[in-house]
Tab-separated table of C-alpha atoms in Angstrom:
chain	number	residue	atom	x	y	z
A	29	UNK	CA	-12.854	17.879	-21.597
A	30	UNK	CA	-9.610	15.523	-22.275
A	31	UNK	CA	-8.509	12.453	-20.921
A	32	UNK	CA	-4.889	12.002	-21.516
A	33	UNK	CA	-3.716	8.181	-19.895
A	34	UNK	CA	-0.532	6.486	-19.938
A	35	UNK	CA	1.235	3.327	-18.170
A	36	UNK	CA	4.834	1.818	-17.802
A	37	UNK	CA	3.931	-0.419	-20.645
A	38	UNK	CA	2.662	-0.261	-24.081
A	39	UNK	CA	-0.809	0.392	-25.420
A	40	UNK	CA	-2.244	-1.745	-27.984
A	41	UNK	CA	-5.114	-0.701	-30.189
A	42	UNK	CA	-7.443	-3.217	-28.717
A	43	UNK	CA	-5.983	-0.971	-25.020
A	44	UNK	CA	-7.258	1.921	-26.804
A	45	UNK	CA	-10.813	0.917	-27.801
A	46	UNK	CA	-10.978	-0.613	-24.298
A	47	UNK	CA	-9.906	2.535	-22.226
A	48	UNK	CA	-11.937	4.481	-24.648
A	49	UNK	CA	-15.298	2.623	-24.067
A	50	UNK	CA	-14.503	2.650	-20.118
A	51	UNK	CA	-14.000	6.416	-20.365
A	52	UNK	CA	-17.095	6.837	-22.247
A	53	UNK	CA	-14.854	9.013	-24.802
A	54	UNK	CA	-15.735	10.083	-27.939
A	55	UNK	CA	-12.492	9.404	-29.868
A	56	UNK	CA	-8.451	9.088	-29.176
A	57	UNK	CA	-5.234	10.087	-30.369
A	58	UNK	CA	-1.802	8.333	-30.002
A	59	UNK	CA	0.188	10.837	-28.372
A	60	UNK	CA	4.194	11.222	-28.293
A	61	UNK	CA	5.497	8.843	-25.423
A	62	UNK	CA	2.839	6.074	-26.336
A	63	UNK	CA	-0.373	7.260	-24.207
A	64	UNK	CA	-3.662	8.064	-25.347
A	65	UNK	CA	-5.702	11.028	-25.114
A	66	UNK	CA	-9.496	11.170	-25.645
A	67	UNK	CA	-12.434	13.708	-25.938
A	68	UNK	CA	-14.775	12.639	-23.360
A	69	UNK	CA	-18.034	12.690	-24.114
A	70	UNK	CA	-20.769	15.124	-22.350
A	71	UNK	CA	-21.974	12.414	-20.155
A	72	UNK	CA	-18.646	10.992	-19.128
A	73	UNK	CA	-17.463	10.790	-15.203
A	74	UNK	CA	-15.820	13.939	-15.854
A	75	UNK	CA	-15.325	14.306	-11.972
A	76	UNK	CA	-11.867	14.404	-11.395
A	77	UNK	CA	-11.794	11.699	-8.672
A	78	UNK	CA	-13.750	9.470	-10.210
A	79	UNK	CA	-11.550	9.430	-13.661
A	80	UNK	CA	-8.127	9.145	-11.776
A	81	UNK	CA	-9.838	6.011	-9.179
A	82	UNK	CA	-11.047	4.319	-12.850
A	83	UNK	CA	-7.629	4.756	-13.751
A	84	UNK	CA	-5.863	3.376	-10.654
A	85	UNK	CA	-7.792	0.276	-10.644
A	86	UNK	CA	-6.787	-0.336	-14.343
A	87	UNK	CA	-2.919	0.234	-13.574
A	88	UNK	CA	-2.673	4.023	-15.761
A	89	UNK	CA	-1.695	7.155	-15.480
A	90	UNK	CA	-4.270	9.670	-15.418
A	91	UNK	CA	-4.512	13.543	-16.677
A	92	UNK	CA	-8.069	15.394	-16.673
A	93	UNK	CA	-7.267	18.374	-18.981
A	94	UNK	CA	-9.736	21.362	-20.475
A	95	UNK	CA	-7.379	22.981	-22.761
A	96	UNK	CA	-4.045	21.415	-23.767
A	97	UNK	CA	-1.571	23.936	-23.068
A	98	UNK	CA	2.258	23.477	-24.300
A	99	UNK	CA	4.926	23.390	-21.393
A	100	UNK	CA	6.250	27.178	-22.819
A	101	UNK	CA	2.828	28.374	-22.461
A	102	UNK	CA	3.768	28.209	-18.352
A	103	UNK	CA	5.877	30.612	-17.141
A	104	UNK	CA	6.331	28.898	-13.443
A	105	UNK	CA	7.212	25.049	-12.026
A	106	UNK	CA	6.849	24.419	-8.548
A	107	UNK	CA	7.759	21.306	-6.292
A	108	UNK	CA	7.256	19.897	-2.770
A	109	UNK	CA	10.478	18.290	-1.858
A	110	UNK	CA	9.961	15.304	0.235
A	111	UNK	CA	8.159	11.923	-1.504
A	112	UNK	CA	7.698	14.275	-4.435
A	113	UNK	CA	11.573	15.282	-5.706
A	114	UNK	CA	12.992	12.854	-3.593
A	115	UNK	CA	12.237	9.514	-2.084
A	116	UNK	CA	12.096	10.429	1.315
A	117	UNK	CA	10.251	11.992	4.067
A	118	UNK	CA	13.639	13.842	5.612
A	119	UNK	CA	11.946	14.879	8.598
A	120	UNK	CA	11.102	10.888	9.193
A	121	UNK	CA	14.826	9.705	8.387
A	122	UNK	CA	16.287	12.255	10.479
A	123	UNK	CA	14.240	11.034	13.659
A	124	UNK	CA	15.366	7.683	12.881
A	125	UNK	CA	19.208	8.530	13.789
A	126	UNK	CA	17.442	9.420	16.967
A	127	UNK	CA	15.170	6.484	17.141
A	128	UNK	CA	11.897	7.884	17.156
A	129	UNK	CA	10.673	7.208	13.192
A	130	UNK	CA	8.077	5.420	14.026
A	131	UNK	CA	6.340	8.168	15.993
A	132	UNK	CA	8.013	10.806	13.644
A	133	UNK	CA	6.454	9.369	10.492
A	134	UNK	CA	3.030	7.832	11.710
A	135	UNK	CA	2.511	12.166	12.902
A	136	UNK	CA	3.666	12.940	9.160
A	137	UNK	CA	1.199	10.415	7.691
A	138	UNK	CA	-1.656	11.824	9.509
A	139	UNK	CA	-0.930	15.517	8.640
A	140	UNK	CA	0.197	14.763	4.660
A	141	UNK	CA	-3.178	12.523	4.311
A	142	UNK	CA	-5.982	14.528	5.599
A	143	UNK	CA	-5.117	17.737	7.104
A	144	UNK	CA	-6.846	17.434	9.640
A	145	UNK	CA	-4.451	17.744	12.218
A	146	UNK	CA	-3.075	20.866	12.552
A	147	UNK	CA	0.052	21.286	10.328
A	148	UNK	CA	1.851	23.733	12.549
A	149	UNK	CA	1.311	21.952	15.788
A	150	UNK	CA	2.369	18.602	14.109
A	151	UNK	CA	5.359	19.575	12.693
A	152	UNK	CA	6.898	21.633	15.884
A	153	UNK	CA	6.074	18.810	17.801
A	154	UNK	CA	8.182	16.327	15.222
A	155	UNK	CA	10.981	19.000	15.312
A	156	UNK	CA	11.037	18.526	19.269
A	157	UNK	CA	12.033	15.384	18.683
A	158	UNK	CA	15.172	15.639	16.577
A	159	UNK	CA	16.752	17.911	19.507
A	160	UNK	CA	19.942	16.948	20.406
A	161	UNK	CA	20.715	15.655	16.811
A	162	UNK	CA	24.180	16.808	15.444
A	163	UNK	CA	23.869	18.770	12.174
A	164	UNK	CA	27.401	17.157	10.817
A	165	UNK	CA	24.478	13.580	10.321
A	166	UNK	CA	22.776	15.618	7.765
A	167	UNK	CA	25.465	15.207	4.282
A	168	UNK	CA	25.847	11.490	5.470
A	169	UNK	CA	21.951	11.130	5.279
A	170	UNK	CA	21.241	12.880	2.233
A	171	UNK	CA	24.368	10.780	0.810
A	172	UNK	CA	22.935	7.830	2.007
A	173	UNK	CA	19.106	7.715	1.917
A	174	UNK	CA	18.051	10.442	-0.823
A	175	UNK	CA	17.402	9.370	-4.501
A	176	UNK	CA	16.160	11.784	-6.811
A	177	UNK	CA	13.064	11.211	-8.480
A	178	UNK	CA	12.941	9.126	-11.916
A	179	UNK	CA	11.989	12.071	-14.265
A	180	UNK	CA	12.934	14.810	-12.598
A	181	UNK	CA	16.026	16.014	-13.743
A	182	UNK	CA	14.440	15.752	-17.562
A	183	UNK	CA	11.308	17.711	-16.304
A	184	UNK	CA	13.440	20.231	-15.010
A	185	UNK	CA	15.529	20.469	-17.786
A	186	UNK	CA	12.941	20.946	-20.238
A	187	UNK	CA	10.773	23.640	-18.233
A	188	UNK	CA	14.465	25.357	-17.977
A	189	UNK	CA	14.707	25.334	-21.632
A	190	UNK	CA	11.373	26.489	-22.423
A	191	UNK	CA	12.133	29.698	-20.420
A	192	UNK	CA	10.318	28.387	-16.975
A	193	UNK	CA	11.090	29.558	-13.692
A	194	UNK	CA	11.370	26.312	-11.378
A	195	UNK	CA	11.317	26.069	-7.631
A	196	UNK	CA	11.109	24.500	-4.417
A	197	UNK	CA	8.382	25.152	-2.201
A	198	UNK	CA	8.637	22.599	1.165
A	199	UNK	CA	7.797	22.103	4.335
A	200	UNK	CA	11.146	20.498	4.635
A	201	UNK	CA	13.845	21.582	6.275
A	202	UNK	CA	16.695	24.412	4.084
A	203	UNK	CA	19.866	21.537	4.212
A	204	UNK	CA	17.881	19.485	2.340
A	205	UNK	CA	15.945	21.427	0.011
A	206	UNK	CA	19.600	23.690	-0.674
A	207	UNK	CA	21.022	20.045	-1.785
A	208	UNK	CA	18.622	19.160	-4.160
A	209	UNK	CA	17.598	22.601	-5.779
A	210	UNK	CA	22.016	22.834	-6.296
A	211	UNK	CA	21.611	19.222	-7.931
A	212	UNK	CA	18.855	19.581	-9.869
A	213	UNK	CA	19.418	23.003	-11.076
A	214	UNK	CA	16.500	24.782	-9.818
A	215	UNK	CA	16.228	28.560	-9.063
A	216	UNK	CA	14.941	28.605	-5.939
A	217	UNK	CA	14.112	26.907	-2.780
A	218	UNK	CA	11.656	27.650	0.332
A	219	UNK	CA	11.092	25.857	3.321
A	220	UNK	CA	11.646	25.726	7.243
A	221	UNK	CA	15.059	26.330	8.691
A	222	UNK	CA	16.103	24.540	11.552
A	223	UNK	CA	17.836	26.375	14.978
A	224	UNK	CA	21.192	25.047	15.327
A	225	UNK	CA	23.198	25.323	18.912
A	226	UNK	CA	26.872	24.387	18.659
A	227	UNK	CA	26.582	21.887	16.018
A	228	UNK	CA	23.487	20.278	17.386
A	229	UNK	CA	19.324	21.272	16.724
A	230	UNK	CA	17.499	22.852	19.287
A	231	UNK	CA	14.247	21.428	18.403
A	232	UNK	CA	12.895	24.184	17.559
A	233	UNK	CA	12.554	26.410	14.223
A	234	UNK	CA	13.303	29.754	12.649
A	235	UNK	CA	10.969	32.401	11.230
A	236	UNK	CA	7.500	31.687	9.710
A	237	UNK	CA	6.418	28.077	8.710
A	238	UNK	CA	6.267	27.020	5.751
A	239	UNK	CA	2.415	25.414	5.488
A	240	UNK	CA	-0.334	25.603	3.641
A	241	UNK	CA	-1.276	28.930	3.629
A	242	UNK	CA	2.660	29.809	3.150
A	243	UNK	CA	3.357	27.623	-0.192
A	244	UNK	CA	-0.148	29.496	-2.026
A	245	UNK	CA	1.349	32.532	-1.078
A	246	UNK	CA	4.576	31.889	-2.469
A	247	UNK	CA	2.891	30.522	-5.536
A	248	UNK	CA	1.212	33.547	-5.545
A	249	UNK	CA	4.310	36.020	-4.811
A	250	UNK	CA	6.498	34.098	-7.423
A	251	UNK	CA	3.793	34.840	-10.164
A	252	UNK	CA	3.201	38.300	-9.403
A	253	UNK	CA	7.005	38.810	-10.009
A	254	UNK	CA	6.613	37.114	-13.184
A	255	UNK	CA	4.153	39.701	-14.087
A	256	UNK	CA	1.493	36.535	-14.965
A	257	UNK	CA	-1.889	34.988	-13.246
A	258	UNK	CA	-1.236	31.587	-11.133
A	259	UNK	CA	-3.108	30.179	-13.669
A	260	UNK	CA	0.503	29.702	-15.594
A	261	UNK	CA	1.884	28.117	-12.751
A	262	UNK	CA	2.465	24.213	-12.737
A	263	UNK	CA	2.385	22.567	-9.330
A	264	UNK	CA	3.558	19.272	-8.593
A	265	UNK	CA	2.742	17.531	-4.762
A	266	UNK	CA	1.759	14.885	-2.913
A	267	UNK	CA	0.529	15.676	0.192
A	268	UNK	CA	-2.597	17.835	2.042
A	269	UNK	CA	-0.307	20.662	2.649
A	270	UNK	CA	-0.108	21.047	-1.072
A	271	UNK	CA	-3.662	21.653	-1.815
A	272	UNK	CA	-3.977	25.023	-1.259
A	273	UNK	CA	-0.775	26.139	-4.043
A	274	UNK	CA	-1.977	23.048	-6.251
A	275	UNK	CA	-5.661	25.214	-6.333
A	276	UNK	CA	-3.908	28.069	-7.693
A	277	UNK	CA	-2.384	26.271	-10.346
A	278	UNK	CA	-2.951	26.015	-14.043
A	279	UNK	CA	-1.991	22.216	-14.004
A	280	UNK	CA	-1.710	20.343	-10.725
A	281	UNK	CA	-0.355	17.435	-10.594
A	282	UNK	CA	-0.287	14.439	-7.567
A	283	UNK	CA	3.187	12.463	-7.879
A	284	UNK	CA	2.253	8.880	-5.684
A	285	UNK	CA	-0.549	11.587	-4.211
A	286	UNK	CA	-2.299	10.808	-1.093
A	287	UNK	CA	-6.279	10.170	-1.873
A	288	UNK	CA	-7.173	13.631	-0.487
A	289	UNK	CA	-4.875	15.299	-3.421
A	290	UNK	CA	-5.441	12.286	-6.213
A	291	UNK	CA	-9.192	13.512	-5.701
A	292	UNK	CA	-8.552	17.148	-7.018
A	293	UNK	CA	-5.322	17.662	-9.296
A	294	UNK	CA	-5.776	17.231	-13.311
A	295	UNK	CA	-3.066	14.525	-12.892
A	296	UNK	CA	-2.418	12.382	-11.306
A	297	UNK	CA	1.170	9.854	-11.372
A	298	UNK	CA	1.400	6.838	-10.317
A	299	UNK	CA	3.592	4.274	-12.141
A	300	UNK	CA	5.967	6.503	-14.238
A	301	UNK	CA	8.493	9.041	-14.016
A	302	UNK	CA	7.990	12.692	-13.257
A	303	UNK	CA	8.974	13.651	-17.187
A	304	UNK	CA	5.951	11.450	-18.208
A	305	UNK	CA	4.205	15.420	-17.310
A	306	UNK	CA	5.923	16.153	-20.884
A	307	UNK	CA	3.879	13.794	-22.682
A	308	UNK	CA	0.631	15.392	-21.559
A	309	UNK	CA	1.892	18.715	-22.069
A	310	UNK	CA	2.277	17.921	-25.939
A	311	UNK	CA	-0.663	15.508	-26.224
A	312	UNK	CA	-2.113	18.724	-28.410
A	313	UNK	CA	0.800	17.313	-30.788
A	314	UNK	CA	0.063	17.350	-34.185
A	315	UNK	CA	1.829	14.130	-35.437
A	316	UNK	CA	-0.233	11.675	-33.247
A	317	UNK	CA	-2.622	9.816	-35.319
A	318	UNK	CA	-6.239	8.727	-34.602
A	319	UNK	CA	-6.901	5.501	-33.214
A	320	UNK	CA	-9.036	2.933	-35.824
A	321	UNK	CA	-12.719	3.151	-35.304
């Protein structure tokens, strides 16, 4: 078992043997991007929640990892959308041009932090309260009130280049995830699709949901096209509603996660951008050096 850690700041040796001993890890390697990785040792608290909790109260970044794969070993890169590529919750920001984002986003918080309240029923009953809202809002919002995430677009750009198919997978709404798969070069995005009558939302929306149970099966679906197990799929979330594709995954990974996802991904990001993922992807790297005794 590995422990790869990293923070928005340097590491100093005296970092490393500290981290190390709190770890209970048997020895460490500089790895490119300044982090550490470690061998824990048998008696470690290899339990995933346990390492990335140590780690939050000591400010890093935390990866649990039992073989060090390189990025081209994966052959598929998944994202949520909302608080994961982007800054935003859309669904909240669009109920606040219709002043309900209070009610809007405290019904989000309880279904992204738990799952325990039904997914479906919350999110038709958020959708209810954007009707009336003209669709021409929608470019000014994303213009105004979306920011990529730090990272990202290197991520991306990197999985692209080692020959990785990369998509979307939200329970967003199809204006928004469109805009950011075009920006970011993705290849392709799923999510909900809102019913439109004469330029304005009904409320209501389109087709099948896009939960749980409907991101693992498109995890699933996109891998079986690829011809390779789910176990070469990276999956990158932040919410309950991710779980289920994130347990599929090869490498899961929590961006800002909520404590029901920090407590089961191998990684977990906190403090850095979304390309710090490369640096634990080639912690395996041959031209870090071991840390002094």
């Amino acid at each position: 078992m590995h422990l790869v850690v990293q923070r928005n700041a340097p590491l100093s040796d005296d970092d490393a043997a500290r981290i190390g001993a709190l770890f209970q890890a048997l020895d460490g390697r500089r790895i490119p991007g300044g982090g550490l990785r470690y061998t824990l040792a048998a008696g470690a608290p290899v339990h995933r929640a346990a390492i990335h909790e140590l780690g939050r109260q000591q400010g890093l970044d935390t990866a649990v990892i039992d073989d060090f794969r390189p990025l081209s070993d994966f052959k598929l890169l998944v994202f949520d959308m909302d608080s994961t590529l982007i800054n935003i919750e859309c669904i909240d920001e669009l109920a606040d041009l219709v002043g309900r984002k209070r009610e809007v986003a405290r019904l989000t918080e309880q279904a992204m932090q738990s799952g325990a309240v039904d997914y479906d029923t919350s999110l038709r009953m958020r959708t209810r309260l954007l009707a009336g809202l003209p669709v021409a809002t929608f470019e000014s919002l994303y213009a105004e009130r979306v920011r990529i995430t730090p990272g990202a677009p290197a991520l991306i750009a990197a999985a692209r280049q080692a020959g990785l198919r990369t998509a979307i997978v939200s329970g967003g709404f199809d204006y928004f995830t469109g805009r950011v798969r075009a920006e970011l070069g993705l290849d392709v995005d799923l999510s909900n699709h809102l019913e439109v009558a004469d330029g304005r939302l009904t409320g209501e929306l389109l087709g099948t949901l896009i939960n749980a149970d409907a991101k693992a099966g498109h995890v699933a679906r996109m891998c079986r096209e690829l011809g390779v197990p789910t176990s070469d799929a990276i999956v990158v979330g932040d919410g309950a509603n991710d779980l289920k594709m994130m347990a599929l995954a090869g490498l899961s990974v929590g961006y800002r996660p909520k404590p029901v996802v920090r407590a089961t991904v191998n990684a977990v990001i906190d403090r850095l951008g979304l390309d710090s993922l490369l640096n634990v992807l080639g912690a395996a790297d041959r031209e870090g050096f071991s840390l002094p005794s």
